[in-house]
Every structure is written in C-alpha cells, then in structure tokens.
Amino acid sequence: MDARTLLAEAIGTFALLFAGMLAITNDASLLGVALAHGLAIAVMAMALGTVSGGQFNPAVSIGLSLTGHQDWRTTAAYIPAQLVGAVLGAAAALVVAGQGALSKVGYANPALATGVGAGAGLLAEIIATAFLVLVVVKVAIYQRSVLGGLVVGLTVVVGVLAVGPETGAALNPARALGSAVVSGQWANHWVYWVGPVLGAALGAFIATYTETVQPRPENRLPN
C-alpha cells in the first residue's frame, strides 16, 4: 500500500472534521454547517481523488468492498488512516476554537435530538448514508464524472440538511469518532457506526444492482 494514498485519506478526513466542527463552533446556520461539511468533502475529493479515490469515510470504503469495487486489503488500510485523520482534525479544531467555545456546542459531536430515539436515529443515518454511497458509486465508478467530487459533496449537504437536526448527520463513523474522542462523549455512539455502515452497504448494492453496464477495470477506484 502506497503511503501517499493513506496520507490522502487522512488529510481529507482531517479537513472534514476541522471545517465541520469549527463551522458549528462559529454558530453557523444549518445550511452553513451543511456547506462546511459538504464543501470540505468536495474540494478534498477533487484534490485527492486521483491519489486515493477520495473516500474519507470508513462506511464508504466498506460499502465499496462489499460490492466488489475495492479490495478488502485497501479498505483495511484506509480505515485506520481515516480514523487517525479524523481524530487529528478534531484535535486541531479544539486547539483553534478553545475548549470553552467548543464545549458550548457539545464539542460539535453528533447527537440524537430530544425526542429522537436510537431506532429513529439509526434509520435516519442508514437512509442518508445510503443516498450518499449510491451517489459515490454512480458518479465516481460508473460515470467517472469530472464533477464527481462536487456531486458527492452536495449529497453530504443534502444529508446534513435532511437529518442534521435529528441526529447531527454524521453519515460517517470517522466524523463521529473524532469529536467523541476530544469530547469524551460516547452516548449512542454505536448509532454512528452501525447506521452509516448499513446505509453504505445498502446504497452500494442498489447502485451496483441498478447499473446495466459494469465498470471497466480502469474505472475501479485506485487501490
């Protein structure tokens, strides 16, 4: 495994946590928070996509391997890099914003809203992540769109706008882990692993099943 691909995954996930957590700390509106997360993914995917595929999300990596679009060896290497990048990005956000400011917004840690049970939160994370991974597989693997990174980022924006008020819209175990580590807040943390992984599997399978033309070998994500 080329160390440059792992570095690319770590950097992209770092950017997601850093931009997303600071946007929340700076009292951005829901749209502002959605754009911070989505644009961080978009610009990093377009900048680093040719290096690693620009996944920045363990659930995405798992979904791709479950459907044969990426080998498991690559996924097993990517996930630790993504998680390390997430924790470092969250730590950097903590240093920049300060513990006082970050603690006022719950350390920007995804959390279930009052009245939203774990089951409902799990379903929300599954559905939103399924949409995200469906788009990733379609635009990044089958269509190979030059605007793929932007489209994927906009899908993150949609997800945050849709379920952000209910769950915090992690759609990504690394996003949840980074803020949980710096905050020490682990309530319902399992929702942000199980939901995105199940949603990613669902989205990847739907995307693959509904595609009539299989991707050529050169259209697979780089390993």
PDB file of C-alpha atoms in Angstrom:
ATOM      1  CA  MET A   1       0.000   0.000   0.000  1.00  0.00           C
ATOM      2  CA  ASP A   2       1.436   3.335  -1.093  1.00  0.00           C
ATOM      3  CA  ALA A   3       1.831   5.632   1.897  1.00  0.00           C
ATOM      4  CA  ARG A   4       0.672   8.555  -0.253  1.00  0.00           C
ATOM      5  CA  THR A   5      -2.812   7.067  -0.604  1.00  0.00           C
ATOM      6  CA  LEU A   6      -3.109   6.671   3.158  1.00  0.00           C
ATOM      7  CA  LEU A   7      -1.906  10.217   3.699  1.00  0.00           C
ATOM      8  CA  ALA A   8      -4.510  11.462   1.218  1.00  0.00           C
ATOM      9  CA  GLU A   9      -7.287   9.679   3.132  1.00  0.00           C
ATOM     10  CA  ALA A  10      -6.042  11.080   6.430  1.00  0.00           C
ATOM     11  CA  ILE A  11      -5.818  14.630   5.061  1.00  0.00           C
ATOM     12  CA  GLY A  12      -9.293  14.538   3.562  1.00  0.00           C
ATOM     13  CA  THR A  13     -10.849  13.267   6.780  1.00  0.00           C
ATOM     14  CA  PHE A  14      -8.846  15.798   8.781  1.00  0.00           C
ATOM     15  CA  ALA A  15     -10.342  18.578   6.642  1.00  0.00           C
ATOM     16  CA  LEU A  16     -13.873  17.264   7.169  1.00  0.00           C
ATOM     17  CA  LEU A  17     -13.560  17.304  10.960  1.00  0.00           C
ATOM     18  CA  PHE A  18     -11.676  20.584  11.119  1.00  0.00           C
ATOM     19  CA  ALA A  19     -14.069  22.505   8.861  1.00  0.00           C
ATOM     20  CA  GLY A  20     -17.235  20.872  10.148  1.00  0.00           C
ATOM     21  CA  MET A  21     -16.516  21.282  13.848  1.00  0.00           C
ATOM     22  CA  LEU A  22     -15.361  24.884  13.523  1.00  0.00           C
ATOM     23  CA  ALA A  23     -18.451  25.792  11.486  1.00  0.00           C
ATOM     24  CA  ILE A  24     -20.624  24.512  14.333  1.00  0.00           C
ATOM     25  CA  THR A  25     -18.472  26.296  16.919  1.00  0.00           C
ATOM     26  CA  ASN A  26     -18.811  29.552  14.973  1.00  0.00           C
ATOM     27  CA  ASP A  27     -22.608  29.337  15.211  1.00  0.00           C
ATOM     28  CA  ALA A  28     -23.147  28.729  11.515  1.00  0.00           C
ATOM     29  CA  SER A  29     -26.723  28.093  10.459  1.00  0.00           C
ATOM     30  CA  LEU A  30     -27.843  24.585   9.496  1.00  0.00           C
ATOM     31  CA  LEU A  31     -27.139  25.481   5.876  1.00  0.00           C
ATOM     32  CA  GLY A  32     -23.719  26.822   6.814  1.00  0.00           C
ATOM     33  CA  VAL A  33     -22.858  23.649   8.720  1.00  0.00           C
ATOM     34  CA  ALA A  34     -24.090  21.529   5.813  1.00  0.00           C
ATOM     35  CA  LEU A  35     -21.989  23.515   3.359  1.00  0.00           C
ATOM     36  CA  ALA A  36     -18.891  23.312   5.562  1.00  0.00           C
ATOM     37  CA  HIS A  37     -19.099  19.517   5.666  1.00  0.00           C
ATOM     38  CA  GLY A  38     -20.133  19.099   2.045  1.00  0.00           C
ATOM     39  CA  LEU A  39     -17.615  21.515   0.578  1.00  0.00           C
ATOM     40  CA  ALA A  40     -14.807  20.026   2.672  1.00  0.00           C
ATOM     41  CA  ILE A  41     -15.581  16.645   1.111  1.00  0.00           C
ATOM     42  CA  ALA A  42     -15.996  18.152  -2.359  1.00  0.00           C
ATOM     43  CA  VAL A  43     -12.737  20.073  -2.508  1.00  0.00           C
ATOM     44  CA  MET A  44     -10.697  17.312  -0.883  1.00  0.00           C
ATOM     45  CA  ALA A  45     -12.217  14.653  -3.157  1.00  0.00           C
ATOM     46  CA  MET A  46     -11.444  16.710  -6.247  1.00  0.00           C
ATOM     47  CA  ALA A  47      -7.930  17.472  -4.998  1.00  0.00           C
ATOM     48  CA  LEU A  48      -7.010  13.996  -3.736  1.00  0.00           C
ATOM     49  CA  GLY A  49      -9.388  11.716  -5.615  1.00  0.00           C
ATOM     50  CA  THR A  50      -6.737  10.700  -8.135  1.00  0.00           C
ATOM     51  CA  VAL A  51      -4.472   9.659  -5.266  1.00  0.00           C
ATOM     52  CA  SER A  52      -6.787   7.547  -3.111  1.00  0.00           C
ATOM     53  CA  GLY A  53     -10.282   7.778  -4.566  1.00  0.00           C
ATOM     54  CA  GLY A  54     -11.223  10.447  -2.018  1.00  0.00           C
ATOM     55  CA  GLN A  55     -13.356   8.285   0.279  1.00  0.00           C
ATOM     56  CA  PHE A  56     -12.643   9.868   3.701  1.00  0.00           C
ATOM     57  CA  ASN A  57     -15.285   7.641   5.269  1.00  0.00           C
ATOM     58  CA  PRO A  58     -14.961   4.081   6.628  1.00  0.00           C
ATOM     59  CA  ALA A  59     -18.573   3.346   5.692  1.00  0.00           C
ATOM     60  CA  VAL A  60     -17.916   4.299   2.069  1.00  0.00           C
ATOM     61  CA  SER A  61     -14.822   2.102   1.969  1.00  0.00           C
ATOM     62  CA  ILE A  62     -16.717  -0.863   3.439  1.00  0.00           C
ATOM     63  CA  GLY A  63     -19.617  -0.387   1.016  1.00  0.00           C
ATOM     64  CA  LEU A  64     -17.242  -0.371  -1.946  1.00  0.00           C
ATOM     65  CA  SER A  65     -15.575  -3.579  -0.819  1.00  0.00           C
ATOM     66  CA  LEU A  66     -18.890  -5.322  -0.150  1.00  0.00           C
ATOM     67  CA  THR A  67     -19.868  -4.739  -3.773  1.00  0.00           C
ATOM     68  CA  GLY A  68     -16.512  -5.624  -5.297  1.00  0.00           C
ATOM     69  CA  HIS A  69     -15.476  -2.116  -6.275  1.00  0.00           C
ATOM     70  CA  GLN A  70     -12.465  -2.113  -3.953  1.00  0.00           C
ATOM     71  CA  ASP A  71     -10.437  -4.937  -2.459  1.00  0.00           C
ATOM     72  CA  TRP A  72     -10.619  -5.540   1.270  1.00  0.00           C
ATOM     73  CA  ARG A  73      -6.890  -5.067   1.688  1.00  0.00           C
ATOM     74  CA  THR A  74      -7.260  -1.463   0.574  1.00  0.00           C
ATOM     75  CA  THR A  75     -10.248  -0.887   2.834  1.00  0.00           C
ATOM     76  CA  ALA A  76      -8.412  -2.379   5.814  1.00  0.00           C
ATOM     77  CA  ALA A  77      -5.577   0.092   5.200  1.00  0.00           C
ATOM     78  CA  TYR A  78      -7.825   3.085   4.518  1.00  0.00           C
ATOM     79  CA  ILE A  79      -9.972   2.884   7.651  1.00  0.00           C
ATOM     80  CA  PRO A  80      -7.173   3.429  10.201  1.00  0.00           C
ATOM     81  CA  ALA A  81      -5.861   6.342   8.116  1.00  0.00           C
ATOM     82  CA  GLN A  82      -9.332   7.886   8.023  1.00  0.00           C
ATOM     83  CA  LEU A  83      -9.811   7.478  11.758  1.00  0.00           C
ATOM     84  CA  VAL A  84      -6.408   8.964  12.592  1.00  0.00           C
ATOM     85  CA  GLY A  85      -7.120  11.920  10.292  1.00  0.00           C
ATOM     86  CA  ALA A  86     -10.479  12.424  11.987  1.00  0.00           C
ATOM     87  CA  VAL A  87      -9.041  12.472  15.493  1.00  0.00           C
ATOM     88  CA  LEU A  88      -6.259  14.847  14.464  1.00  0.00           C
ATOM     89  CA  GLY A  89      -8.750  17.127  12.695  1.00  0.00           C
ATOM     90  CA  ALA A  90     -10.935  17.231  15.786  1.00  0.00           C
ATOM     91  CA  ALA A  91      -7.927  17.924  17.983  1.00  0.00           C
ATOM     92  CA  ALA A  92      -6.868  20.775  15.702  1.00  0.00           C
ATOM     93  CA  ALA A  93     -10.376  22.247  15.863  1.00  0.00           C
ATOM     94  CA  LEU A  94     -10.197  22.051  19.658  1.00  0.00           C
ATOM     95  CA  VAL A  95      -6.884  23.907  19.718  1.00  0.00           C
ATOM     96  CA  VAL A  96      -8.097  26.614  17.328  1.00  0.00           C
ATOM     97  CA  ALA A  97     -11.511  27.202  18.909  1.00  0.00           C
ATOM     98  CA  GLY A  98     -10.570  26.538  22.504  1.00  0.00           C
ATOM     99  CA  GLN A  99     -12.243  24.165  24.907  1.00  0.00           C
ATOM    100  CA  GLY A 100     -14.640  26.796  26.211  1.00  0.00           C
ATOM    101  CA  ALA A 101     -16.100  27.640  22.802  1.00  0.00           C
ATOM    102  CA  LEU A 102     -16.246  24.037  21.654  1.00  0.00           C
ATOM    103  CA  SER A 103     -17.833  22.803  24.873  1.00  0.00           C
ATOM    104  CA  LYS A 104     -20.703  25.291  24.405  1.00  0.00           C
ATOM    105  CA  VAL A 105     -21.757  23.398  21.254  1.00  0.00           C
ATOM    106  CA  GLY A 106     -21.246  19.933  22.722  1.00  0.00           C
ATOM    107  CA  TYR A 107     -17.858  19.678  21.026  1.00  0.00           C
ATOM    108  CA  ALA A 108     -19.748  19.511  17.713  1.00  0.00           C
ATOM    109  CA  ASN A 109     -20.358  15.849  18.496  1.00  0.00           C
ATOM    110  CA  PRO A 110     -23.245  14.271  16.540  1.00  0.00           C
ATOM    111  CA  ALA A 111     -26.055  13.549  18.972  1.00  0.00           C
ATOM    112  CA  LEU A 112     -29.670  12.475  18.892  1.00  0.00           C
ATOM    113  CA  ALA A 113     -32.104  15.334  19.383  1.00  0.00           C
ATOM    114  CA  THR A 114     -34.508  15.346  22.289  1.00  0.00           C
ATOM    115  CA  GLY A 115     -37.369  13.011  21.467  1.00  0.00           C
ATOM    116  CA  VAL A 116     -35.431  11.107  18.806  1.00  0.00           C
ATOM    117  CA  GLY A 117     -34.844   7.526  19.886  1.00  0.00           C
ATOM    118  CA  ALA A 118     -31.899   5.370  18.934  1.00  0.00           C
ATOM    119  CA  GLY A 119     -34.027   3.426  16.456  1.00  0.00           C
ATOM    120  CA  ALA A 120     -35.179   6.538  14.642  1.00  0.00           C
ATOM    121  CA  GLY A 121     -31.672   7.949  14.652  1.00  0.00           C
ATOM    122  CA  LEU A 122     -30.287   4.702  13.291  1.00  0.00           C
ATOM    123  CA  LEU A 123     -32.822   4.719  10.452  1.00  0.00           C
ATOM    124  CA  ALA A 124     -32.008   8.340   9.612  1.00  0.00           C
ATOM    125  CA  GLU A 125     -28.279   7.583   9.421  1.00  0.00           C
ATOM    126  CA  ILE A 126     -28.931   4.479   7.307  1.00  0.00           C
ATOM    127  CA  ILE A 127     -31.071   6.322   4.765  1.00  0.00           C
ATOM    128  CA  ALA A 128     -28.877   9.411   4.463  1.00  0.00           C
ATOM    129  CA  THR A 129     -25.708   7.335   4.117  1.00  0.00           C
ATOM    130  CA  ALA A 130     -27.374   5.056   1.568  1.00  0.00           C
ATOM    131  CA  PHE A 131     -28.095   8.077  -0.619  1.00  0.00           C
ATOM    132  CA  LEU A 132     -24.510   9.245  -0.211  1.00  0.00           C
ATOM    133  CA  VAL A 133     -22.915   5.944  -1.182  1.00  0.00           C
ATOM    134  CA  LEU A 134     -25.336   5.404  -4.055  1.00  0.00           C
ATOM    135  CA  VAL A 135     -24.116   8.705  -5.473  1.00  0.00           C
ATOM    136  CA  VAL A 136     -20.465   7.836  -4.799  1.00  0.00           C
ATOM    137  CA  VAL A 137     -20.724   4.561  -6.710  1.00  0.00           C
ATOM    138  CA  LYS A 138     -22.687   6.037  -9.591  1.00  0.00           C
ATOM    139  CA  VAL A 139     -20.640   9.179 -10.216  1.00  0.00           C
ATOM    140  CA  ALA A 140     -17.193   8.001  -9.135  1.00  0.00           C
ATOM    141  CA  ILE A 141     -17.165   4.474 -10.529  1.00  0.00           C
ATOM    142  CA  TYR A 142     -19.723   4.126 -13.303  1.00  0.00           C
ATOM    143  CA  GLN A 143     -19.950   7.657 -14.695  1.00  0.00           C
ATOM    144  CA  ARG A 144     -16.410   8.732 -13.781  1.00  0.00           C
ATOM    145  CA  SER A 145     -17.653  12.316 -13.764  1.00  0.00           C
ATOM    146  CA  VAL A 146     -15.104  15.127 -13.593  1.00  0.00           C
ATOM    147  CA  LEU A 147     -17.536  16.805 -11.194  1.00  0.00           C
ATOM    148  CA  GLY A 148     -17.890  13.690  -9.082  1.00  0.00           C
ATOM    149  CA  GLY A 149     -16.313  15.237  -6.007  1.00  0.00           C
ATOM    150  CA  LEU A 150     -18.665  18.204  -6.149  1.00  0.00           C
ATOM    151  CA  VAL A 151     -21.720  15.987  -6.601  1.00  0.00           C
ATOM    152  CA  VAL A 152     -20.706  13.809  -3.659  1.00  0.00           C
ATOM    153  CA  GLY A 153     -20.134  16.918  -1.540  1.00  0.00           C
ATOM    154  CA  LEU A 154     -23.567  18.238  -2.424  1.00  0.00           C
ATOM    155  CA  THR A 155     -25.044  14.908  -1.368  1.00  0.00           C
ATOM    156  CA  VAL A 156     -23.431  15.412   2.032  1.00  0.00           C
ATOM    157  CA  VAL A 157     -25.064  18.859   2.148  1.00  0.00           C
ATOM    158  CA  VAL A 158     -28.450  17.262   1.433  1.00  0.00           C
ATOM    159  CA  GLY A 159     -27.892  14.677   4.162  1.00  0.00           C
ATOM    160  CA  VAL A 160     -26.978  17.268   6.773  1.00  0.00           C
ATOM    161  CA  LEU A 161     -29.953  19.438   5.870  1.00  0.00           C
ATOM    162  CA  ALA A 162     -32.277  16.427   5.988  1.00  0.00           C
ATOM    163  CA  VAL A 163     -31.278  14.674   9.207  1.00  0.00           C
ATOM    164  CA  GLY A 164     -28.875  17.087  10.891  1.00  0.00           C
ATOM    165  CA  PRO A 165     -31.492  18.383  13.355  1.00  0.00           C
ATOM    166  CA  GLU A 166     -32.405  14.817  14.339  1.00  0.00           C
ATOM    167  CA  THR A 167     -29.027  13.049  14.560  1.00  0.00           C
ATOM    168  CA  GLY A 168     -26.280  15.552  13.784  1.00  0.00           C
ATOM    169  CA  ALA A 169     -25.918  13.800  10.408  1.00  0.00           C
ATOM    170  CA  ALA A 170     -22.562  12.109  10.792  1.00  0.00           C
ATOM    171  CA  LEU A 171     -23.069   9.760   7.806  1.00  0.00           C
ATOM    172  CA  ASN A 172     -19.516   8.748   8.606  1.00  0.00           C
ATOM    173  CA  PRO A 173     -18.091   6.819  11.571  1.00  0.00           C
ATOM    174  CA  ALA A 174     -14.888   8.864  11.392  1.00  0.00           C
ATOM    175  CA  ARG A 175     -16.832  12.118  11.749  1.00  0.00           C
ATOM    176  CA  ALA A 176     -18.458  10.796  14.909  1.00  0.00           C
ATOM    177  CA  LEU A 177     -15.279   9.269  16.318  1.00  0.00           C
ATOM    178  CA  GLY A 178     -13.132  12.389  16.033  1.00  0.00           C
ATOM    179  CA  SER A 179     -15.463  14.627  18.008  1.00  0.00           C
ATOM    180  CA  ALA A 180     -16.239  11.858  20.504  1.00  0.00           C
ATOM    181  CA  VAL A 181     -12.545  11.407  21.281  1.00  0.00           C
ATOM    182  CA  VAL A 182     -11.944  15.089  22.046  1.00  0.00           C
ATOM    183  CA  SER A 183     -15.198  15.431  23.978  1.00  0.00           C
ATOM    184  CA  GLY A 184     -15.294  12.143  25.830  1.00  0.00           C
ATOM    185  CA  GLN A 185     -18.997  11.941  24.950  1.00  0.00           C
ATOM    186  CA  TRP A 186     -19.960   8.454  23.752  1.00  0.00           C
ATOM    187  CA  ALA A 187     -23.749   8.379  24.203  1.00  0.00           C
ATOM    188  CA  ASN A 188     -25.369   6.454  21.339  1.00  0.00           C
ATOM    189  CA  HIS A 189     -22.017   6.391  19.548  1.00  0.00           C
ATOM    190  CA  TRP A 190     -22.839   2.981  18.114  1.00  0.00           C
ATOM    191  CA  VAL A 191     -25.602   4.583  16.034  1.00  0.00           C
ATOM    192  CA  TYR A 192     -22.953   6.470  14.053  1.00  0.00           C
ATOM    193  CA  TRP A 193     -21.097   3.271  13.196  1.00  0.00           C
ATOM    194  CA  VAL A 194     -23.918   0.823  12.589  1.00  0.00           C
ATOM    195  CA  GLY A 195     -26.141   3.282  10.729  1.00  0.00           C
ATOM    196  CA  PRO A 196     -23.584   4.524   8.207  1.00  0.00           C
ATOM    197  CA  VAL A 197     -22.131   1.052   7.587  1.00  0.00           C
ATOM    198  CA  LEU A 198     -25.565  -0.472   6.950  1.00  0.00           C
ATOM    199  CA  GLY A 199     -26.547   2.520   4.827  1.00  0.00           C
ATOM    200  CA  ALA A 200     -23.332   2.314   2.829  1.00  0.00           C
ATOM    201  CA  ALA A 201     -23.900  -1.368   2.132  1.00  0.00           C
ATOM    202  CA  LEU A 202     -27.475  -0.649   1.036  1.00  0.00           C
ATOM    203  CA  GLY A 203     -26.503   2.282  -1.176  1.00  0.00           C
ATOM    204  CA  ALA A 204     -23.629   0.418  -2.816  1.00  0.00           C
ATOM    205  CA  PHE A 205     -25.758  -2.631  -3.533  1.00  0.00           C
ATOM    206  CA  ILE A 206     -28.577  -0.520  -5.025  1.00  0.00           C
ATOM    207  CA  ALA A 207     -26.141   1.437  -7.176  1.00  0.00           C
ATOM    208  CA  THR A 208     -24.481  -1.727  -8.444  1.00  0.00           C
ATOM    209  CA  TYR A 209     -27.728  -3.639  -8.995  1.00  0.00           C
ATOM    210  CA  THR A 210     -29.358  -0.838 -10.981  1.00  0.00           C
ATOM    211  CA  GLU A 211     -26.352  -0.328 -13.269  1.00  0.00           C
ATOM    212  CA  THR A 212     -26.685  -2.135 -16.592  1.00  0.00           C
ATOM    213  CA  VAL A 213     -23.063  -1.695 -17.664  1.00  0.00           C
ATOM    214  CA  GLN A 214     -20.308  -2.955 -15.406  1.00  0.00           C
ATOM    215  CA  PRO A 215     -17.304  -0.660 -14.986  1.00  0.00           C
ATOM    216  CA  ARG A 216     -14.151  -1.442 -16.943  1.00  0.00           C
ATOM    217  CA  PRO A 217     -11.119  -2.317 -14.792  1.00  0.00           C
ATOM    218  CA  GLU A 218      -9.699   1.183 -15.245  1.00  0.00           C
ATOM    219  CA  ASN A 219     -12.920   2.620 -13.829  1.00  0.00           C
ATOM    220  CA  ARG A 220     -12.436   0.952 -10.479  1.00  0.00           C
ATOM    221  CA  LEU A 221     -11.223   3.116  -7.653  1.00  0.00           C
ATOM    222  CA  PRO A 222      -7.446   3.153  -7.288  1.00  0.00           C
ATOM    223  CA  ASN A 223      -6.077   0.525  -4.885  1.00  0.00           C
TER     224      ASN A 223
END
